[in-house]
GROMACS .gro file of N, CA and C in nm:
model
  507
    1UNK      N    1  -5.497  -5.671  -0.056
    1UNK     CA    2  -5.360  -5.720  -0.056
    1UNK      C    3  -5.264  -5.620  -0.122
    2UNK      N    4  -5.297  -5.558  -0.241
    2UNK     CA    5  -5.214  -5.455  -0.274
    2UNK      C    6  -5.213  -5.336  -0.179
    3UNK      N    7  -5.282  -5.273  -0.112
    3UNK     CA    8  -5.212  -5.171  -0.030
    3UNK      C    9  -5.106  -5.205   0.069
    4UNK      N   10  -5.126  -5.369   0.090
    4UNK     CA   11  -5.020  -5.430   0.213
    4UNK      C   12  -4.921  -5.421   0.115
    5UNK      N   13  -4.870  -5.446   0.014
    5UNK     CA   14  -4.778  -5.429  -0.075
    5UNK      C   15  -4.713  -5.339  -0.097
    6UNK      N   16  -4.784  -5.236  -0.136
    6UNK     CA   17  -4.728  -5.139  -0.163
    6UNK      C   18  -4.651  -5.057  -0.042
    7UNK      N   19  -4.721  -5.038   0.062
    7UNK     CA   20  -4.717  -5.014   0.224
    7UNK      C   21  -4.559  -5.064   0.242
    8UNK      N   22  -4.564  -5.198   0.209
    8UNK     CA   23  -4.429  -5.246   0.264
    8UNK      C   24  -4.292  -5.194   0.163
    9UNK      N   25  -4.348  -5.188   0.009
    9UNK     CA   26  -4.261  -5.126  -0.106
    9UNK      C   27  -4.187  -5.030  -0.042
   10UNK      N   28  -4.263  -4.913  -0.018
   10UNK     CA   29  -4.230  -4.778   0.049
   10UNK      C   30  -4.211  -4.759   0.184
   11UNK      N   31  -4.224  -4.822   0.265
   11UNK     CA   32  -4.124  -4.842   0.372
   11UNK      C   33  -3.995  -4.931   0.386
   12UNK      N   34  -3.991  -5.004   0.280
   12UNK     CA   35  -3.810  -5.080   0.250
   12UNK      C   36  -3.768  -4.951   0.165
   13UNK      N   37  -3.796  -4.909   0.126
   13UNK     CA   38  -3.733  -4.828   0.045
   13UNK      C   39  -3.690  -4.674   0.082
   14UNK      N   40  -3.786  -4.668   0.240
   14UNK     CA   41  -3.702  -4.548   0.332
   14UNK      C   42  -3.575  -4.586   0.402
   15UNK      N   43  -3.667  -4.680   0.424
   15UNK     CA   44  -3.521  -4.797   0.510
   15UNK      C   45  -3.392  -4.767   0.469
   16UNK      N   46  -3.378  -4.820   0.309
   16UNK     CA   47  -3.269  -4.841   0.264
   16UNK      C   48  -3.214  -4.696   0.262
   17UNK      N   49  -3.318  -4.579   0.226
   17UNK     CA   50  -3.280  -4.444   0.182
   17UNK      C   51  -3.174  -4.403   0.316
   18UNK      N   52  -3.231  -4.421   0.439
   18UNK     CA   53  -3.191  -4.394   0.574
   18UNK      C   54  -3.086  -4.466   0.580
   19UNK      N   55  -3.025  -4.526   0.531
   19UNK     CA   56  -2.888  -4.581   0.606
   19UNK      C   57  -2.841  -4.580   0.471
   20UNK      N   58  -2.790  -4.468   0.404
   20UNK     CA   59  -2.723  -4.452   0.287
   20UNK      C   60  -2.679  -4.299   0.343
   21UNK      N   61  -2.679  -4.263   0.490
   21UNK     CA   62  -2.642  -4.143   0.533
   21UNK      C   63  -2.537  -4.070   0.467
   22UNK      N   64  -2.551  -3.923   0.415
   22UNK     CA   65  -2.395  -3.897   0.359
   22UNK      C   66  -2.318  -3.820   0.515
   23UNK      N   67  -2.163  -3.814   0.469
   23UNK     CA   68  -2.095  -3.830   0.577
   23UNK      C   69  -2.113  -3.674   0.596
   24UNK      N   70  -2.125  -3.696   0.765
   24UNK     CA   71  -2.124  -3.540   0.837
   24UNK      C   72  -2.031  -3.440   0.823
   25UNK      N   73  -2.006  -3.311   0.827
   25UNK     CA   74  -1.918  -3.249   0.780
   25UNK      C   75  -1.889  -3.203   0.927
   26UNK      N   76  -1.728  -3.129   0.922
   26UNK     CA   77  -1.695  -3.168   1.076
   26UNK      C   78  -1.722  -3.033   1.146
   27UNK      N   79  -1.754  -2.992   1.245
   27UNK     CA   80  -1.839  -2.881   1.291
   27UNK      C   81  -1.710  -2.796   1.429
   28UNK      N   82  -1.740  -2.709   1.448
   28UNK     CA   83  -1.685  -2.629   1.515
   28UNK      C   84  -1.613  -2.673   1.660
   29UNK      N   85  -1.714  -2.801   1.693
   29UNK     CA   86  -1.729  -2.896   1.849
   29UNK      C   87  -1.596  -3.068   1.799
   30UNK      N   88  -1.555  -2.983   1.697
   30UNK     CA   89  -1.490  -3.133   1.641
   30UNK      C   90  -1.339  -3.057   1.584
   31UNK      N   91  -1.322  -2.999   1.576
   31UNK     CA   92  -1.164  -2.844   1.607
   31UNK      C   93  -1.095  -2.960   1.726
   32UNK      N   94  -0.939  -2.951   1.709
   32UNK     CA   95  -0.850  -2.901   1.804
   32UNK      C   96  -0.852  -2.773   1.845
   33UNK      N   97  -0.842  -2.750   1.943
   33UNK     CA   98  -0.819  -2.597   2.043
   33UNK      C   99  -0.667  -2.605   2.133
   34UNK      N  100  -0.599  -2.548   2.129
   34UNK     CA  101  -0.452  -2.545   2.203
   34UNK      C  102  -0.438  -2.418   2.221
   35UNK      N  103  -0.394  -2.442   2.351
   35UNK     CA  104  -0.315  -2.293   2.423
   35UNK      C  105  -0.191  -2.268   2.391
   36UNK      N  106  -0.144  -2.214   2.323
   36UNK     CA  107  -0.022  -2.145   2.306
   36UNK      C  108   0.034  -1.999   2.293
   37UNK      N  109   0.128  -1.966   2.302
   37UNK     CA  110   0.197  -1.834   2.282
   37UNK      C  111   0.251  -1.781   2.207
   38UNK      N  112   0.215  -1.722   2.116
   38UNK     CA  113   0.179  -1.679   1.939
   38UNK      C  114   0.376  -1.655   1.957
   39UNK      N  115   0.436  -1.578   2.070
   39UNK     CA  116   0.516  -1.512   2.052
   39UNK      C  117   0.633  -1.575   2.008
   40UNK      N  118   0.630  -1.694   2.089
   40UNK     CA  119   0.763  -1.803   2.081
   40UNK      C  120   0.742  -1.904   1.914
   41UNK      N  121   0.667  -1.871   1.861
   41UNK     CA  122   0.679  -1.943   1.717
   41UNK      C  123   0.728  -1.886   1.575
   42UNK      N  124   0.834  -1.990   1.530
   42UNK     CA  125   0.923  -1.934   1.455
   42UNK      C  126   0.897  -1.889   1.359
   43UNK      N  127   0.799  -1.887   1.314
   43UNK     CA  128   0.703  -1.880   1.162
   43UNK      C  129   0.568  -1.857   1.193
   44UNK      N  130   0.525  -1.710   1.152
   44UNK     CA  131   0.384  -1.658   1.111
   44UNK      C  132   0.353  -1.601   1.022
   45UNK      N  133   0.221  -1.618   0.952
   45UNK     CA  134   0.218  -1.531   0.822
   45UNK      C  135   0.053  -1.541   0.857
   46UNK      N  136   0.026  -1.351   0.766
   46UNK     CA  137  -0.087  -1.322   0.758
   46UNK      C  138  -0.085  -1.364   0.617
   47UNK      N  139  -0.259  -1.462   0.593
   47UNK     CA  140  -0.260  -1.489   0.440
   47UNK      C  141  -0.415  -1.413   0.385
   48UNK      N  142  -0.394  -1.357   0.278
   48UNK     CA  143  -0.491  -1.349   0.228
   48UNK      C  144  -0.590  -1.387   0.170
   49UNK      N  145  -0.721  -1.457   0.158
   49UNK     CA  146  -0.799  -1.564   0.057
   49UNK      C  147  -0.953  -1.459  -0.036
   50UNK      N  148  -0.936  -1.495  -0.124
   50UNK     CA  149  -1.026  -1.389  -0.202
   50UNK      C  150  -1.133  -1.520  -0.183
   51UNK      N  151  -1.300  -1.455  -0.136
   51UNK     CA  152  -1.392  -1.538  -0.136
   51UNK      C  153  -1.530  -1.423  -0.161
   52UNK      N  154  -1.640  -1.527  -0.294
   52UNK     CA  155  -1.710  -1.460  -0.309
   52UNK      C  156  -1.860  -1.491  -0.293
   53UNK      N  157  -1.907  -1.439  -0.226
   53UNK     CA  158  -2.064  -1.467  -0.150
   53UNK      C  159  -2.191  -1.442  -0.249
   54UNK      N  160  -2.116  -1.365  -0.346
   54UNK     CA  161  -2.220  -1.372  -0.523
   54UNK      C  162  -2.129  -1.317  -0.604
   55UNK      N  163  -2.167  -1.282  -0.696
   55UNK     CA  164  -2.077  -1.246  -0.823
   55UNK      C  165  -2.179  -1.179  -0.895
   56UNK      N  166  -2.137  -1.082  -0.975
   56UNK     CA  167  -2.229  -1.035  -1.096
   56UNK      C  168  -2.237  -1.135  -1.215
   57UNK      N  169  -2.385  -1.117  -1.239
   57UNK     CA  170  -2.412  -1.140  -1.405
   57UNK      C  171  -2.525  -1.074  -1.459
   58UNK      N  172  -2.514  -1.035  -1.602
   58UNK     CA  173  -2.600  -1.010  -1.680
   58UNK      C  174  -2.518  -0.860  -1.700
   59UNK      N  175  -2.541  -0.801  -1.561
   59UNK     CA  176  -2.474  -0.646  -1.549
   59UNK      C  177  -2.450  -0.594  -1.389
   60UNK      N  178  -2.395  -0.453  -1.366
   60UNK     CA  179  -2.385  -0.499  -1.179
   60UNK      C  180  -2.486  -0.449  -1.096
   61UNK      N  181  -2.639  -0.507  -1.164
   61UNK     CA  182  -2.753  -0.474  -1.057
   61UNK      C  183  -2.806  -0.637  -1.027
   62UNK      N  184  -2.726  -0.727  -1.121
   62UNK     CA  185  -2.788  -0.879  -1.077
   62UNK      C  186  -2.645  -0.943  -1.031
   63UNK      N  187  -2.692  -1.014  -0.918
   63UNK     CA  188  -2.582  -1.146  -0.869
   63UNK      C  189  -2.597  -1.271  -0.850
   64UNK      N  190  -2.592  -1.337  -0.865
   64UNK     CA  191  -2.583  -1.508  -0.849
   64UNK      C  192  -2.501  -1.547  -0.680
   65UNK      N  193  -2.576  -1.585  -0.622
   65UNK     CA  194  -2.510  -1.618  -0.514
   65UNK      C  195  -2.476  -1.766  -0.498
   66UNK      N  196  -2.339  -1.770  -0.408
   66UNK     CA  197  -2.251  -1.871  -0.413
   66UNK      C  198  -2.261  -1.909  -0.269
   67UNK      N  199  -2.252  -2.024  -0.244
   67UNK     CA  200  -2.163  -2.119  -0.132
   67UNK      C  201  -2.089  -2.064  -0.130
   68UNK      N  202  -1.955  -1.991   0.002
   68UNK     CA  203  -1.831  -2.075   0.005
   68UNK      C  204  -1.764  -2.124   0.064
   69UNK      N  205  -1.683  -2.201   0.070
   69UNK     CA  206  -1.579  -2.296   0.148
   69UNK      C  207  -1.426  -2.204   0.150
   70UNK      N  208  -1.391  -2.177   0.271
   70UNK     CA  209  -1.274  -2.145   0.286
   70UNK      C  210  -1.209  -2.265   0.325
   71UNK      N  211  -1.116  -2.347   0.220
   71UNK     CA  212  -1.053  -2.521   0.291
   71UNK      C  213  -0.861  -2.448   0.327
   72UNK      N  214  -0.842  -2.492   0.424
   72UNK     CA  215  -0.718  -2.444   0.474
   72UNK      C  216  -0.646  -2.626   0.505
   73UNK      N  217  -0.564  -2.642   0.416
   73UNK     CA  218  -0.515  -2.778   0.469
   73UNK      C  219  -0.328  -2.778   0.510
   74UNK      N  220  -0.308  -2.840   0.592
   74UNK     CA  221  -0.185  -2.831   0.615
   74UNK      C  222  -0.128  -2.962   0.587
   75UNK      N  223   0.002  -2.930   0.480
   75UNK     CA  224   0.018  -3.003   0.373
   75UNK      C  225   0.163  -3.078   0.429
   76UNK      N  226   0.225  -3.058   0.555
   76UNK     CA  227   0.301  -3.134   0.602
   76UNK      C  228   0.278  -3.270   0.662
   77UNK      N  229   0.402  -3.340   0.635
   77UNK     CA  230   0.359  -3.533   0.711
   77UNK      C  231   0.420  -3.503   0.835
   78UNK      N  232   0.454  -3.409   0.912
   78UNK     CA  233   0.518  -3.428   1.018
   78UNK      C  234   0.504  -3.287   1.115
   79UNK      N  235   0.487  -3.188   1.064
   79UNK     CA  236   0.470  -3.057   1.164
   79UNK      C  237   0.297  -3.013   1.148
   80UNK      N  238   0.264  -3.011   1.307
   80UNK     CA  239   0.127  -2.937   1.324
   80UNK      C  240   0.122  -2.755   1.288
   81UNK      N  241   0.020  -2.704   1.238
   81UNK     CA  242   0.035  -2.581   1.234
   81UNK      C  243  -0.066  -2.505   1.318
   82UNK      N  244  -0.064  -2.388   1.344
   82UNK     CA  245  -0.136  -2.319   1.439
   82UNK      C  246  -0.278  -2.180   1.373
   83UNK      N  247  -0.365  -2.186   1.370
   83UNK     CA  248  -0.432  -2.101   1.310
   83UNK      C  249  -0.503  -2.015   1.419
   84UNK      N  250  -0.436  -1.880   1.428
   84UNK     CA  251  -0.494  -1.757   1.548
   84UNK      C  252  -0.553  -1.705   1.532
   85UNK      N  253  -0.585  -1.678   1.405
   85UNK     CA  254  -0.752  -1.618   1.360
   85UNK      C  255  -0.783  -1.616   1.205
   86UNK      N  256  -0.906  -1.628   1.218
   86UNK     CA  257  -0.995  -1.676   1.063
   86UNK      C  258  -1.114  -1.566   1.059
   87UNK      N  259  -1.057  -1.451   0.991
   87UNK     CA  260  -1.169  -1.340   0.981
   87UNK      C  261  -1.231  -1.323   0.818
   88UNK      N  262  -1.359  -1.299   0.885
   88UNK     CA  263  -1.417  -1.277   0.737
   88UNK      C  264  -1.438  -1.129   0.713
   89UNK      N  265  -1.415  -1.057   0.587
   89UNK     CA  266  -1.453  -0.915   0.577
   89UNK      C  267  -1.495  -0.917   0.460
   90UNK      N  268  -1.612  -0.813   0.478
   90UNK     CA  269  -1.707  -0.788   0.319
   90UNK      C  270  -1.630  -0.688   0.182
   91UNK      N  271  -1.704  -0.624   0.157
   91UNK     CA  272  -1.625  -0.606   0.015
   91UNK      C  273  -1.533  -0.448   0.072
   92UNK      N  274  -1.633  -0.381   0.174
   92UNK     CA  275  -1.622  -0.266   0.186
   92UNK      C  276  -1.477  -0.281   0.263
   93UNK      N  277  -1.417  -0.372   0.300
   93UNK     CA  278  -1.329  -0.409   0.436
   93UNK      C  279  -1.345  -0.385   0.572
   94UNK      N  280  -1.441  -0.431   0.631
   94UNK     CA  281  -1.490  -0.387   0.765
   94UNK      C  282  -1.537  -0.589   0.722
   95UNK      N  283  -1.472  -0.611   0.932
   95UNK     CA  284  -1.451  -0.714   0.955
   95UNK      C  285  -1.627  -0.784   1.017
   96UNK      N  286  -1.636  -0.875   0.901
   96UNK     CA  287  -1.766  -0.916   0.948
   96UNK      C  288  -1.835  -1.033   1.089
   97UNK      N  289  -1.724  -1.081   1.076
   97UNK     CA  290  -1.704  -1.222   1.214
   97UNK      C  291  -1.546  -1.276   1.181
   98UNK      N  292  -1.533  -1.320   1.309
   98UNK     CA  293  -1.431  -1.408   1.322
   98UNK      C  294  -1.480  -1.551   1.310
   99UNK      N  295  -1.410  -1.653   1.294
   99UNK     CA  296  -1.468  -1.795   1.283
   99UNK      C  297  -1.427  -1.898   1.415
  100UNK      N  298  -1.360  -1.836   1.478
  100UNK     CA  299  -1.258  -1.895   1.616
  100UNK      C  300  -1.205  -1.833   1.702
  101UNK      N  301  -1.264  -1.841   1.855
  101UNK     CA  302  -1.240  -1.791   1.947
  101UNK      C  303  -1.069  -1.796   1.996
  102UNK      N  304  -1.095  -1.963   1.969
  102UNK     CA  305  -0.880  -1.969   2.077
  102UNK      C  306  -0.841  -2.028   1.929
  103UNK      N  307  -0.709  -2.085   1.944
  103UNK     CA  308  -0.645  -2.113   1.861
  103UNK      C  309  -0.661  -2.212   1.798
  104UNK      N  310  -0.655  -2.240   1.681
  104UNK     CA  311  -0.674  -2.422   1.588
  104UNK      C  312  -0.559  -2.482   1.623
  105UNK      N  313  -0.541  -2.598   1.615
  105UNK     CA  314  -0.432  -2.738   1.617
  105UNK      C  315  -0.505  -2.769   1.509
  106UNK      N  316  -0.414  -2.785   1.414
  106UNK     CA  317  -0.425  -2.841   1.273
  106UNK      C  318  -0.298  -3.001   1.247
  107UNK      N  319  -0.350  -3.092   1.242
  107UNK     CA  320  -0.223  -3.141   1.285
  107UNK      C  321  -0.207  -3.215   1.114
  108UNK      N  322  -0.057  -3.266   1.106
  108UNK     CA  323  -0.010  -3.310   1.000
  108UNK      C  324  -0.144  -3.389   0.863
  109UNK      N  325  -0.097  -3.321   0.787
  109UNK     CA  326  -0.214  -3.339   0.675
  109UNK      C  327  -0.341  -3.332   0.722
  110UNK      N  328  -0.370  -3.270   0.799
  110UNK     CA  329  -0.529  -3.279   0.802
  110UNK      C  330  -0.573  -3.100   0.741
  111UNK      N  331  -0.699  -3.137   0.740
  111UNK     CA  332  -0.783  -2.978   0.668
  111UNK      C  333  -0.937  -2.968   0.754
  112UNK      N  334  -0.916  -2.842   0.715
  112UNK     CA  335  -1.057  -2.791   0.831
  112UNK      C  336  -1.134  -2.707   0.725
  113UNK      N  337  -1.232  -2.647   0.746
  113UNK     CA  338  -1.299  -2.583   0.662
  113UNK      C  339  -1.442  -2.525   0.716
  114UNK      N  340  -1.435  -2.402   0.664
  114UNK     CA  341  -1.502  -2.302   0.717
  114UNK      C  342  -1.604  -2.215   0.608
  115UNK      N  343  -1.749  -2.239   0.593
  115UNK     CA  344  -1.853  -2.211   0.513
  115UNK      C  345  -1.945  -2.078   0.539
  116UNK      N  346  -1.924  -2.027   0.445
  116UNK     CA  347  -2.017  -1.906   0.414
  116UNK      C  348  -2.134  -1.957   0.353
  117UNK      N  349  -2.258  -1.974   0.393
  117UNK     CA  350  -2.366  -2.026   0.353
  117UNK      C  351  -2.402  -1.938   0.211
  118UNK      N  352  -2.503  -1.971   0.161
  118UNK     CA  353  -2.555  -1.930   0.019
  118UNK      C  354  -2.645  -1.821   0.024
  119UNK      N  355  -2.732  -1.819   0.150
  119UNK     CA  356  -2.767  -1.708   0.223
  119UNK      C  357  -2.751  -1.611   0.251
  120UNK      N  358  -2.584  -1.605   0.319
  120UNK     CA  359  -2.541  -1.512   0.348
  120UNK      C  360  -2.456  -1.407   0.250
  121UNK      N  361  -2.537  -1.304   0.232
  121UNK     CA  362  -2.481  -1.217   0.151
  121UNK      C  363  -2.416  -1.095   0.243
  122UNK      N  364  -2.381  -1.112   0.343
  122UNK     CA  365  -2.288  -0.985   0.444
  122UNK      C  366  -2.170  -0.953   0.338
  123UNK      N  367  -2.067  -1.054   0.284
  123UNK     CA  368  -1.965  -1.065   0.223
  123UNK      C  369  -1.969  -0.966   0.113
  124UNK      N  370  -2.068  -1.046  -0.024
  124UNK     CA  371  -2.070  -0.945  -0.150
  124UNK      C  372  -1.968  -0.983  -0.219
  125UNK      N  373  -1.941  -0.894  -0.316
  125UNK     CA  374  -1.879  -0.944  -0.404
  125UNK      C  375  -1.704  -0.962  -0.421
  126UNK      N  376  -1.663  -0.867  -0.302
  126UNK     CA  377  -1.546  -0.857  -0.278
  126UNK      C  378  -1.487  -0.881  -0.159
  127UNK      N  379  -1.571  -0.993  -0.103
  127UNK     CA  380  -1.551  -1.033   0.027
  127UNK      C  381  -1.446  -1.133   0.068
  128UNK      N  382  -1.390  -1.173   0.147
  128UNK     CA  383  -1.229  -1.236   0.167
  128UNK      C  384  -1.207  -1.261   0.335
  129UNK      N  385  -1.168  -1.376   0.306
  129UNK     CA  386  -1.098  -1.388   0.464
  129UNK      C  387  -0.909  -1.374   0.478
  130UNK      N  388  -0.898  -1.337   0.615
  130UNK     CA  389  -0.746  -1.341   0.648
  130UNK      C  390  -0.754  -1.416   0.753
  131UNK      N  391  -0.635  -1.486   0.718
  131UNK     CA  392  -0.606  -1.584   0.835
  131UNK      C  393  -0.457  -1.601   0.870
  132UNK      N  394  -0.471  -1.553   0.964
  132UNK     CA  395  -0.275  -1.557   1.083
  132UNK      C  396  -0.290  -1.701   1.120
  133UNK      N  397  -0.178  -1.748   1.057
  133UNK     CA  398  -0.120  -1.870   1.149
  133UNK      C  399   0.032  -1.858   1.145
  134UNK      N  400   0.045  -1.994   1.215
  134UNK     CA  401   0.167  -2.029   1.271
  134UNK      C  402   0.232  -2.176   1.303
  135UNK      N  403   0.356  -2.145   1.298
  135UNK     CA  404   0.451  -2.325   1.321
  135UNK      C  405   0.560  -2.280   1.392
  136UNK      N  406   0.594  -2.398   1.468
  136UNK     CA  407   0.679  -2.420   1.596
  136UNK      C  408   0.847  -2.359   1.505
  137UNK      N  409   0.869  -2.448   1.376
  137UNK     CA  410   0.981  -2.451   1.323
  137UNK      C  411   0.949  -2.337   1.176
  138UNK      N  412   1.055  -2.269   1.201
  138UNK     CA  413   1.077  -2.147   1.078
  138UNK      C  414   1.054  -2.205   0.924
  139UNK      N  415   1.144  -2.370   0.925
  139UNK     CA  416   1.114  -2.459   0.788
  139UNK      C  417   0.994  -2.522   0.774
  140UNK      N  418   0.869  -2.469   0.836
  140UNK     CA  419   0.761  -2.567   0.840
  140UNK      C  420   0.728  -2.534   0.672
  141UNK      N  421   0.625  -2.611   0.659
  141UNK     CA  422   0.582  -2.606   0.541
  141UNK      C  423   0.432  -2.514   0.529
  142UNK      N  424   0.431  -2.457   0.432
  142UNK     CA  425   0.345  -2.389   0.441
  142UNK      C  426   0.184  -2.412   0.412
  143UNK      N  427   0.091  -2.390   0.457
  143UNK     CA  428  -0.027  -2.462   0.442
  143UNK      C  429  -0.087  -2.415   0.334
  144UNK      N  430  -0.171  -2.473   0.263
  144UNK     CA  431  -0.268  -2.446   0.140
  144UNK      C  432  -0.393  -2.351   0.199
  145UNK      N  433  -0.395  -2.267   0.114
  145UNK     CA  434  -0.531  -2.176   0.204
  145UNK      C  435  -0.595  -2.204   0.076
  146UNK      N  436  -0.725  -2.230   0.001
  146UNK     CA  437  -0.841  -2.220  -0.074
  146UNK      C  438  -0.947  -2.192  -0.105
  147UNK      N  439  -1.009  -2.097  -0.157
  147UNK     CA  440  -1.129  -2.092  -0.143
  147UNK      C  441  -1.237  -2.165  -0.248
  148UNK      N  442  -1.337  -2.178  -0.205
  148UNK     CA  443  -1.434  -2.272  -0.334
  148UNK      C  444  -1.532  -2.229  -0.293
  149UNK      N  445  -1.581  -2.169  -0.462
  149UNK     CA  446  -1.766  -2.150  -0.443
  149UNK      C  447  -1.817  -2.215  -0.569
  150UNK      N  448  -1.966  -2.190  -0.519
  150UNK     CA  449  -2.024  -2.307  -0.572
  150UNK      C  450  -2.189  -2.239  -0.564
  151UNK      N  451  -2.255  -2.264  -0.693
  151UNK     CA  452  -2.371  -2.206  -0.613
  151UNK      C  453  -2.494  -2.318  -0.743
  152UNK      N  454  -2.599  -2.275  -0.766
  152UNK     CA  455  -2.694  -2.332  -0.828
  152UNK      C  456  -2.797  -2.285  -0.874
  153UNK      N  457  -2.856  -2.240  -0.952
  153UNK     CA  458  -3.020  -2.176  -0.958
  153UNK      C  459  -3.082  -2.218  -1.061
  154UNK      N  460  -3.227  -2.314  -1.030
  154UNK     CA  461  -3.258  -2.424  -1.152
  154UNK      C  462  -3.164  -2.451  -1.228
  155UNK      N  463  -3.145  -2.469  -1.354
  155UNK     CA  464  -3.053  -2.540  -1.469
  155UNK      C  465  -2.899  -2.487  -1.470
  156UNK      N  466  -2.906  -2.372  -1.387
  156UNK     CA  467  -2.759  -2.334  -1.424
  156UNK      C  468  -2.654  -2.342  -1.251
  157UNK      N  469  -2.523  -2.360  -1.303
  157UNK     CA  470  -2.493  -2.399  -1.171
  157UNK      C  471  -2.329  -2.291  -1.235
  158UNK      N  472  -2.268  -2.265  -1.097
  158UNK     CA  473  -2.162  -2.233  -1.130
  158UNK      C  474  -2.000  -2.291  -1.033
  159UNK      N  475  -1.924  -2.275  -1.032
  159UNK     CA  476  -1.830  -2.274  -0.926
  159UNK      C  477  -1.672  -2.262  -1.014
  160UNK      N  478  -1.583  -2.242  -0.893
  160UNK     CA  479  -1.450  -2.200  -0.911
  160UNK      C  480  -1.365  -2.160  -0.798
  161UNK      N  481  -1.274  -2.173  -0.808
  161UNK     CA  482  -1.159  -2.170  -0.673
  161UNK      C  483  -1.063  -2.020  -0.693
  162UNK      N  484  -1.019  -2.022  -0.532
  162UNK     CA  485  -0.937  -1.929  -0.537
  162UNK      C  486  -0.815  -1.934  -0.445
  163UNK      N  487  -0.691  -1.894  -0.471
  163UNK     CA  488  -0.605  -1.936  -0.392
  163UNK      C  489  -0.581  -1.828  -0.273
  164UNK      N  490  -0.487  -1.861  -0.145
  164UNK     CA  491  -0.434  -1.765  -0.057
  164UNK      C  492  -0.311  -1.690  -0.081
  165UNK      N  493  -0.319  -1.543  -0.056
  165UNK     CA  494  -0.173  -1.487  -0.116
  165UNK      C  495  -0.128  -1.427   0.044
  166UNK      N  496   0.024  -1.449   0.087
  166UNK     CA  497   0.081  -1.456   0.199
  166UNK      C  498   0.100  -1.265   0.187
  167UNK      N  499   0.025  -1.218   0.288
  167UNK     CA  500   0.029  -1.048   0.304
  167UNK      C  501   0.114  -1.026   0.406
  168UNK      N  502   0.129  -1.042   0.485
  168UNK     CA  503   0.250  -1.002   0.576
  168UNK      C  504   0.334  -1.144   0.647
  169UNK      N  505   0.451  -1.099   0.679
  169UNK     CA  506   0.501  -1.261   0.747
  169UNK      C  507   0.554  -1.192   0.875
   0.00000   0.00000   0.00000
């Protein structure tokens, strides 16, 4: 009788584990895509985002590698913004991938976000994305660019943010 017990213990208790799903994060197939014509929009700016794929510690032959999240949110209640490219480049500045073929539709307050795995060390320590976007109206508001890393190794964990600085308009 106790193995029927127990048997059933640990299968309610996957049960429950399984439908405590955490929420999916939104993937490349879940983007707006819009055709438009970079030329006719009244407002573009190249932004800069400092993002780092490890960091030194101890001294600069050891690194700690990081997550990171490039979060780009567009912080208007009423104008969509346009994002024409999301490039990543390593420390050396040589362009490592792009993140988007056609153009983003970002529409009023929403945010998208784009991950450098913990893995991937292409980046290094001085690695950064630029990202050109754009809005219909010259007064749009301008979007939040962010970066966040985050990383972990047994007991010690680290993280910290970084903001976007507007390099050309």
């Amino acid at each position: 009788m106790k193995p029927l017990f127990f048997l059933s213990l640990i299968l309610a208790i996957l049960t429950s584990c399984s439908q405590n799903k955490a929420p999916e994060t939104k993937h490349h197939s879940d983007f707006h895509f819009a055709e438009v014509n970079k030329s006719t929009f009244e407002r573009t700016e190249l932004v800069y985002i400092p993002i780092y794929s490890d960091i030194y510690y101890i001294d600069s032959k050891h690194t700690f590698s990081l997550t990171a999240t490039l979060s780009i949110r567009n912080t208007s209640f009423k104008d969509s913004i346009y994002l024409f490219s999301i490039d990543y480049y390593n420390s050396t500045g040589e362009k490592v991938r792009r993140y988007n073929e056609s153009t983003l539709l970002v529409k009023p307050m929403e945010s998208v976000d784009f991950v450098v795995e913990n893995k991937d060390d292409t980046g290094g320590v001085g690695a950064s994305f630029v990202v050109e976007w754009g809005a219909a109206k010259s007064e749009a508001q301008r979007p939040y660019f962010q970066g966040v890393m985050i990383g972990t190794t047994g007991q010690q964990g680290i993280s910290f943010t970084t903001e976007g600085v507007v390099i050309q308009k």
